[in-house]
GROMACS .gro file of C-alpha atoms in nm:
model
  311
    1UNK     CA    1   9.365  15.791   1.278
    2UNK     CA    2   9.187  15.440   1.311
    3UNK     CA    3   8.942  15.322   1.633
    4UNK     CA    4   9.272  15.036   1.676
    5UNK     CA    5   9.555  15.282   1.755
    6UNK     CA    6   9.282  15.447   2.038
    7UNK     CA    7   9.388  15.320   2.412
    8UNK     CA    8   9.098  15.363   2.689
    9UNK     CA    9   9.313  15.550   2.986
   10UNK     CA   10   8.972  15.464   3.229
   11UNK     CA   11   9.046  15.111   3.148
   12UNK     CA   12   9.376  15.087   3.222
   13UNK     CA   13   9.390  15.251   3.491
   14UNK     CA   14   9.142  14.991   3.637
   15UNK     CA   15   9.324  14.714   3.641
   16UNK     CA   16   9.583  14.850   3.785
   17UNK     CA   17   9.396  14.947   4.055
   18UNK     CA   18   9.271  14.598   4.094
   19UNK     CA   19   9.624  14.456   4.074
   20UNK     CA   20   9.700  14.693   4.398
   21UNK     CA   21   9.432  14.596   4.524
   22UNK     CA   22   9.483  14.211   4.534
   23UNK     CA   23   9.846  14.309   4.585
   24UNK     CA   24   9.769  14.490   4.930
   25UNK     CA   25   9.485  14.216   5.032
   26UNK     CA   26   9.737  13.916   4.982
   27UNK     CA   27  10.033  14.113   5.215
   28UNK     CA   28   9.763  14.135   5.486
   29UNK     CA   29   9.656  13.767   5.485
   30UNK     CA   30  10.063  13.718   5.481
   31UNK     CA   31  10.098  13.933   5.810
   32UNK     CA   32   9.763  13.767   5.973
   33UNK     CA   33   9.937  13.445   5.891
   34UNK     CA   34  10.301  13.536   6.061
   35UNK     CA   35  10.115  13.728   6.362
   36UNK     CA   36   9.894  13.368   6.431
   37UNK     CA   37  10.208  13.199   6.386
   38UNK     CA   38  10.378  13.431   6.622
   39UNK     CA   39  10.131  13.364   6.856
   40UNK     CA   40  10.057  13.023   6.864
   41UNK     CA   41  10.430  12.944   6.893
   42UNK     CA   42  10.438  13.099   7.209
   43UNK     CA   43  10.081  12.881   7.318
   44UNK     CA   44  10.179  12.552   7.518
   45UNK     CA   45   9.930  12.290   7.672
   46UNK     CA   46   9.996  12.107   8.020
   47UNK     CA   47   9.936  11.779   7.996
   48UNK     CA   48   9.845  11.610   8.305
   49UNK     CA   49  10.086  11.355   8.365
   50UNK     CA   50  10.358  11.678   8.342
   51UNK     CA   51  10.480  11.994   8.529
   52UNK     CA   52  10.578  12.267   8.264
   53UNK     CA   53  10.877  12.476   8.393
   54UNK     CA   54  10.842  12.865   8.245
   55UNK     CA   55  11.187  13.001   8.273
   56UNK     CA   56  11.301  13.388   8.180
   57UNK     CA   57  11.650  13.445   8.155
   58UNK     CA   58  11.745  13.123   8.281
   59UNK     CA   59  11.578  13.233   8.619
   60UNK     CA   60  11.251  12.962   8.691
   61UNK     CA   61  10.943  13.218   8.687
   62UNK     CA   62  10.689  13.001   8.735
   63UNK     CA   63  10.548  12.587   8.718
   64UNK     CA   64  10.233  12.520   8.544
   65UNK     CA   65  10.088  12.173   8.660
   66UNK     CA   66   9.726  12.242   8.577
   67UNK     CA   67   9.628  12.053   8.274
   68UNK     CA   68   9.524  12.321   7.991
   69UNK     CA   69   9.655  12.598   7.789
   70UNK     CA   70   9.885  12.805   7.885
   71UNK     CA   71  10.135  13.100   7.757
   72UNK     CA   72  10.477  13.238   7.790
   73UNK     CA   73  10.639  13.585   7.653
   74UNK     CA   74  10.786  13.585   7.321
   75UNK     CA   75  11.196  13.536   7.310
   76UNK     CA   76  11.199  13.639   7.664
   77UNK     CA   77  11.068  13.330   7.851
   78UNK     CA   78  11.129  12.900   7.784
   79UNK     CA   79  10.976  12.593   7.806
   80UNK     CA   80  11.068  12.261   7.924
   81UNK     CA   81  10.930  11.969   8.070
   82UNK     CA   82  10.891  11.761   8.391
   83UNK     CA   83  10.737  11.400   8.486
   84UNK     CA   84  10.489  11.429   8.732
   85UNK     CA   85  10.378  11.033   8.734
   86UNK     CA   86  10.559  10.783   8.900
   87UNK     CA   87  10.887  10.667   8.783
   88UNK     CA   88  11.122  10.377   8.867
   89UNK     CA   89  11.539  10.416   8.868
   90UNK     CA   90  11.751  10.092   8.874
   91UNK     CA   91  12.035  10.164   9.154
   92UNK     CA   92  12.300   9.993   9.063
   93UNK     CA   93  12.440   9.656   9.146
   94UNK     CA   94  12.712   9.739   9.414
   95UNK     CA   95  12.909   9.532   9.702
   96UNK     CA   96  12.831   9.516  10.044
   97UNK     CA   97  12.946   9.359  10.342
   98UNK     CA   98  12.740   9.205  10.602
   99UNK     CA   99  12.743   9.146  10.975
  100UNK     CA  100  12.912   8.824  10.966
  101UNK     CA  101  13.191   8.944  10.736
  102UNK     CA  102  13.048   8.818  10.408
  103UNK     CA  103  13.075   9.007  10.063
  104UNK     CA  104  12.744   9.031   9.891
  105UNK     CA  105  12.619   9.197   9.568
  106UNK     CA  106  12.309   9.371   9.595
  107UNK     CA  107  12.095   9.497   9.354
  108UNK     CA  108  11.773   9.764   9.434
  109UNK     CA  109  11.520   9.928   9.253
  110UNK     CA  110  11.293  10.233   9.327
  111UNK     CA  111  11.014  10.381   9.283
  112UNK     CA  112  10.986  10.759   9.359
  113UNK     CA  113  10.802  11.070   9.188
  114UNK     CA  114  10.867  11.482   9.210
  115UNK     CA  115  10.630  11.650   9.447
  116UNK     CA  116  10.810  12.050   9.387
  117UNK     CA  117  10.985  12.083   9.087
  118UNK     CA  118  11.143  12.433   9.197
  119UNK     CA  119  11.352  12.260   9.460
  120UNK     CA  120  11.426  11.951   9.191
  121UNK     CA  121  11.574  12.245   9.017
  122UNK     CA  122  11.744  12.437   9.236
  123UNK     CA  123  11.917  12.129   9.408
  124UNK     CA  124  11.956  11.895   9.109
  125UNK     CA  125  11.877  12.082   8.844
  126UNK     CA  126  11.777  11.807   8.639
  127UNK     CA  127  11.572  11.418   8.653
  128UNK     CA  128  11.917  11.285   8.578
  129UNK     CA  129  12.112  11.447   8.895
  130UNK     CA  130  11.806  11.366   9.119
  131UNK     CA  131  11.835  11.001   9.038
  132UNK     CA  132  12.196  10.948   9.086
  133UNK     CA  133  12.162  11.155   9.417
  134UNK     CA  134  11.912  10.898   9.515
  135UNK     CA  135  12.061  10.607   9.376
  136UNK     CA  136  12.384  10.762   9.629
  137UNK     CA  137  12.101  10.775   9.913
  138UNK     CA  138  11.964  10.376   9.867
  139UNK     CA  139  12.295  10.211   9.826
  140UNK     CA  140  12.424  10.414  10.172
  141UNK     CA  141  12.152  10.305  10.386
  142UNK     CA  142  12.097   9.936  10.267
  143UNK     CA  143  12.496   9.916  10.306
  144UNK     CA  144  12.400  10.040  10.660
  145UNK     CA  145  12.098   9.823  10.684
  146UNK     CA  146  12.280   9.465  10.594
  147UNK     CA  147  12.533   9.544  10.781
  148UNK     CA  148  12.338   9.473  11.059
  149UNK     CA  149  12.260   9.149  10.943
  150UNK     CA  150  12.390   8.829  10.921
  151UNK     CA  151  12.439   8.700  10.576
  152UNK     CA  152  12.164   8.377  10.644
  153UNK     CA  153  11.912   8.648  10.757
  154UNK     CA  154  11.920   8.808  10.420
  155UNK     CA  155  11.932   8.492  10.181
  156UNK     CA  156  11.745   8.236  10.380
  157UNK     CA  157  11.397   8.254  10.335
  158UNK     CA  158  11.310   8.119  10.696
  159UNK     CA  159  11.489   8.415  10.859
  160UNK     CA  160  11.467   8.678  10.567
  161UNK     CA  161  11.386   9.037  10.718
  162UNK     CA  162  11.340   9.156  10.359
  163UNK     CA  163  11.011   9.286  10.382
  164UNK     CA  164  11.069   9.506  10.679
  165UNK     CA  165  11.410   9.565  10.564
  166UNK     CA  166  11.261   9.771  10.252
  167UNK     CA  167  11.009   9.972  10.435
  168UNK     CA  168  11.308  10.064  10.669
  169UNK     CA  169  11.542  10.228  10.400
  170UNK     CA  170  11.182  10.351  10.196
  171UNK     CA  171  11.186  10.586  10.509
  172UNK     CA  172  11.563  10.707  10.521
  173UNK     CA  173  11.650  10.737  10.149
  174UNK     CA  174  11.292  11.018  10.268
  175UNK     CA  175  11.426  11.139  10.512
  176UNK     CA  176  11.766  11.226  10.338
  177UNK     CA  177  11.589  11.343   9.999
  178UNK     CA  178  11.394  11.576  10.239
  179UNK     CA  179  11.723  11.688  10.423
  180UNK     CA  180  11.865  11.798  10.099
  181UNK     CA  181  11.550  12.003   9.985
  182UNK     CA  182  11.546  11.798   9.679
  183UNK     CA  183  11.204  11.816   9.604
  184UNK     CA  184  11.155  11.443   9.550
  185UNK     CA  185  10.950  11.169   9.717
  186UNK     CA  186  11.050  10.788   9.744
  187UNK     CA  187  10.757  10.602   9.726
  188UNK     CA  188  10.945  10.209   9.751
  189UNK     CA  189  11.280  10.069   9.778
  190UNK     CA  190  11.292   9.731   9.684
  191UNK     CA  191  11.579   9.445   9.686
  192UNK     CA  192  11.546   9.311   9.347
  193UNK     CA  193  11.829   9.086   9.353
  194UNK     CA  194  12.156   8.918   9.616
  195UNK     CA  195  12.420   8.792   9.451
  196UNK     CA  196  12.748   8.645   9.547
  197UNK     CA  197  13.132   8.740   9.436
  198UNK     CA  198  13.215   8.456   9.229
  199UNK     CA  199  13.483   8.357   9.467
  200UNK     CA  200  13.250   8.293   9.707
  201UNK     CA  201  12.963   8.083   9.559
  202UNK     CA  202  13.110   7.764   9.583
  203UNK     CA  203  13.178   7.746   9.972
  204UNK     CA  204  12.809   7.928  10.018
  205UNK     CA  205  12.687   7.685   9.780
  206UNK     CA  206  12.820   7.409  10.010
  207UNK     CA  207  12.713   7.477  10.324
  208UNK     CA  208  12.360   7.602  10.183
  209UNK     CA  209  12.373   7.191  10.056
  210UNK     CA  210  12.506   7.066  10.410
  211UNK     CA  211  12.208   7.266  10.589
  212UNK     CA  212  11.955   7.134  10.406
  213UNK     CA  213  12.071   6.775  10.450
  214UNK     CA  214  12.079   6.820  10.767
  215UNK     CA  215  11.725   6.976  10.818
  216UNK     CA  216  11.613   6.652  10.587
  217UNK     CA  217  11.784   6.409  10.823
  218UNK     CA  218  11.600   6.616  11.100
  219UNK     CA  219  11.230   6.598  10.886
  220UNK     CA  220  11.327   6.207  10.859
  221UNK     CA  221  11.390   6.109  11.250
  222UNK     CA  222  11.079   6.343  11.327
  223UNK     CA  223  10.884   6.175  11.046
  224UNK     CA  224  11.012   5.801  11.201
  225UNK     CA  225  10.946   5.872  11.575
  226UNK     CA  226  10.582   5.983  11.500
  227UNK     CA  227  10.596   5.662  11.322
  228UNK     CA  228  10.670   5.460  11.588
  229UNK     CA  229  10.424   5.642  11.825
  230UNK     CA  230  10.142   5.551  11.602
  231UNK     CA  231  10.229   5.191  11.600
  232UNK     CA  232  10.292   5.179  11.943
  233UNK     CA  233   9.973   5.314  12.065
  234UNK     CA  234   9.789   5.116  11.752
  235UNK     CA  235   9.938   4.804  11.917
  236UNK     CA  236   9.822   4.862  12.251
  237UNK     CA  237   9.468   4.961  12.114
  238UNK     CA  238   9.487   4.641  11.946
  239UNK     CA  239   9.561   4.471  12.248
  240UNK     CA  240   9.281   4.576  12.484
  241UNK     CA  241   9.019   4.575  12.217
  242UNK     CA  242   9.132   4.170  12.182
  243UNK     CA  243   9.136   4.110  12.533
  244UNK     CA  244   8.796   4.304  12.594
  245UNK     CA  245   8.684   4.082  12.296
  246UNK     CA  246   8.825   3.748  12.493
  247UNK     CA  247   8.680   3.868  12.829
  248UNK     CA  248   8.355   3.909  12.661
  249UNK     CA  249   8.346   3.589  12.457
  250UNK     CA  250   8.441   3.378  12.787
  251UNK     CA  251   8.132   3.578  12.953
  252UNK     CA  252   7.957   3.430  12.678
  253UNK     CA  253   8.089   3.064  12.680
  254UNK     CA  254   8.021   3.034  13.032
  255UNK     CA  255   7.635   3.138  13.007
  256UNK     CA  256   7.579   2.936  12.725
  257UNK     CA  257   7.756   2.619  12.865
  258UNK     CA  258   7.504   2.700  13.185
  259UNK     CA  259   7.190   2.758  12.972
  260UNK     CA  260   7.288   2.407  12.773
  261UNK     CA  261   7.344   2.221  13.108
  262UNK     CA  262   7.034   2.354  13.215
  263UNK     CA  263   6.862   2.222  12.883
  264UNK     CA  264   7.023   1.874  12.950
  265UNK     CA  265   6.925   1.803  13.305
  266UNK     CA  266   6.564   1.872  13.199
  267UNK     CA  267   6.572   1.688  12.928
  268UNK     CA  268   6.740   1.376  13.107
  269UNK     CA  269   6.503   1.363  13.417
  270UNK     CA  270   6.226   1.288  13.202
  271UNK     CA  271   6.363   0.955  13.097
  272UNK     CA  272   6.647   0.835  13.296
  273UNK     CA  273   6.681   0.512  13.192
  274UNK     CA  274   6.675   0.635  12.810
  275UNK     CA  275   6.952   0.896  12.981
  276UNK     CA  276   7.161   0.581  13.100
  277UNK     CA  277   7.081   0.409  12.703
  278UNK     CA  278   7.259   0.668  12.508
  279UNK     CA  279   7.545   0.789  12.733
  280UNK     CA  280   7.615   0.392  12.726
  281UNK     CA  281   7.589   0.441  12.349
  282UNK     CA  282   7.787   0.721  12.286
  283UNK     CA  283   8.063   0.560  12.482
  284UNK     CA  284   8.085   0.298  12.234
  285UNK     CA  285   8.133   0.553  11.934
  286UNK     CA  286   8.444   0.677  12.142
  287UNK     CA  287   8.578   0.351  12.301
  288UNK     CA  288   8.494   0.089  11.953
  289UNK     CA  289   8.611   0.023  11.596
  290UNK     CA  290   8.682  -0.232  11.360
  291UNK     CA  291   9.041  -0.403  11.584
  292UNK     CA  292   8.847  -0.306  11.950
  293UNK     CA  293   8.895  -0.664  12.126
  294UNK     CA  294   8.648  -0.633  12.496
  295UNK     CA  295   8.622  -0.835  12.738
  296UNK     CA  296   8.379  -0.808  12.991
  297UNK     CA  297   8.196  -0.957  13.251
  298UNK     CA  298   7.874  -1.067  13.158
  299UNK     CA  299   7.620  -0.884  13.439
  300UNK     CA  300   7.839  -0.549  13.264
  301UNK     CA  301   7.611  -0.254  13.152
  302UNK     CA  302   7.763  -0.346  12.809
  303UNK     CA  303   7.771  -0.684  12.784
  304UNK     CA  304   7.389  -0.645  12.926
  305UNK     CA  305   7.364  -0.425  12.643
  306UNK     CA  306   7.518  -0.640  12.385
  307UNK     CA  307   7.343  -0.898  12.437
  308UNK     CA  308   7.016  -0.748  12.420
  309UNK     CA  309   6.902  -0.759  12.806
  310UNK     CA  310   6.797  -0.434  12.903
  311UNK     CA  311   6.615  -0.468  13.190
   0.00000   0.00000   0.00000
């Protein structure tokens, strides 16, 4: 028999125990594998902007709102997921009626968070439920609210009680959510928007146009009688500050017509006779011109004059 026909048994019977033996390491790594699987799909983190509801049976167990990891038991217990920041629901637009019997559309918005999930959940069950519940809560009490009103004291912005309206249904839309265990907390009702029912815009629309022609007309006569006050007492300023100014300039006049009087006598007592000369003098500037035709006696100051006899 040859050496090729001879099979080592040792040999053979090593590999196959090497085959097992990868065989038996690979199903181990494939169990590791499922077990971290198992595990980590039952792992959750809490982020923390969110509550993490743990329920068992459909039964709440417990709320996790501490950011982190956290874990829940296999196939027994579920996960699901609350907001814990702020959040804003649009109420919708609905028809009101106010004091003075007109028909308004108003439209809110609000802002409002969920301080105890468990009572969210027991009362609403869901985010959904607790907004419509809410949105049943705002649109009660501002129908309430503007019903107390007169429709100018919500639309015109001179008599507007908007801003303490708001705070004022902020605190009953709390007080009701609070009644009803709902586990919620309003943080701001606001009035976004007033409308009016077509029908009615064109009459509002017209007497909003009236009033404000009027208040113009009222701006205009207040605007012309201060006017007229300013002129008036301008005038009368005028007046005494020109009459002061007269009084003052006659004061004047009068001294200086003295002082120049004064001026003249002494001047004139030092020479009468040359005194006499030129008032005789000037007279003839006023009394003579070319067509001046005199006759006068001859022993006359101005024939005296004339003639060349001054003595």
């Amino acid at each position: 028999m040859s050496n090729g026909n001879i099979v080592d048994m040792n040999e053979k019977k090593g590999r196959s125990m090497d085959w097992k033996k990868y065989t038996k390491g690979g199903f181990i790594i494939f169990l590791i594998i499922i077990v971290l699987g198992f595990l980590l799909s039952n792992v959750f983190i809490v982020k923390e902007n969110e509550y993490k509801v743990i329920r068992q049976f459909g039964e709440v167990v417990r709320i996790d709102s501490k950011p982190g990891l956290s874990f829940k038991i296999p196939f027994i217990q579920s996960v699901t997921s609350l907001p814990k920041y702020q959040m804003i629901y649009d109420v919708q637009e609905a028809e009101i009626n106010t004091k003075d019997k007109k028909r308004m559309l108003v439209d809110n918005y609000a802002v409002w968070k969920i301080e105890n999930p468990k009572k969210l959940i027991a009362t609403a069950r869901s985010v959904v439920n607790a907004e419509a519940k809410m949105g049943e809560f705002v649109f009660s009490v501002v129908r309430s609210e503007l019903g107390q009103l007169n429709y100018d004291e919500i639309i015109n912005d001179e008599k507007a009680q908007r801003g303490s309206l708001n705070d004022r249904v902020t605190e009953q839309v709390n007080k009701l959510v609070e009644k009803g265990n709902y586990g919620i907390k309003v943080v701001d009702v606001r009035m976004k928007r007033t409308d009016l029912p077509p029908e009615n815009e064109q009459s509002v629309y017209t007497r909003m146009i009236s009033e404000r022609e009027t208040k113009a007309q009222e701006y205009l006569s207040m605007g012309d009688a201060q006017k007229n006050r300013i002129i008036a007492k301008t005038d009368k300023e005028v007046k005494e500050m020109l009459a002061k100014a007269n009084a003052d300039a006659e004061v004047i006049r009068g001294q200086g017509e003295t002082e120049a009087g004064r001026i003249y006598n002494k001047s004139y007592s030092k020479d009468p006779k040359f005194y006499e000369l030129y008032r005789t003098l000037n007279s003839y500037v006023k009394t003579i011109d070319d067509e001046t035709v005199i006759v006068l006696p001859a022993d006359s100051p101005y024939a005296r004059t004339l003639m060349g006899y001054t003595n």
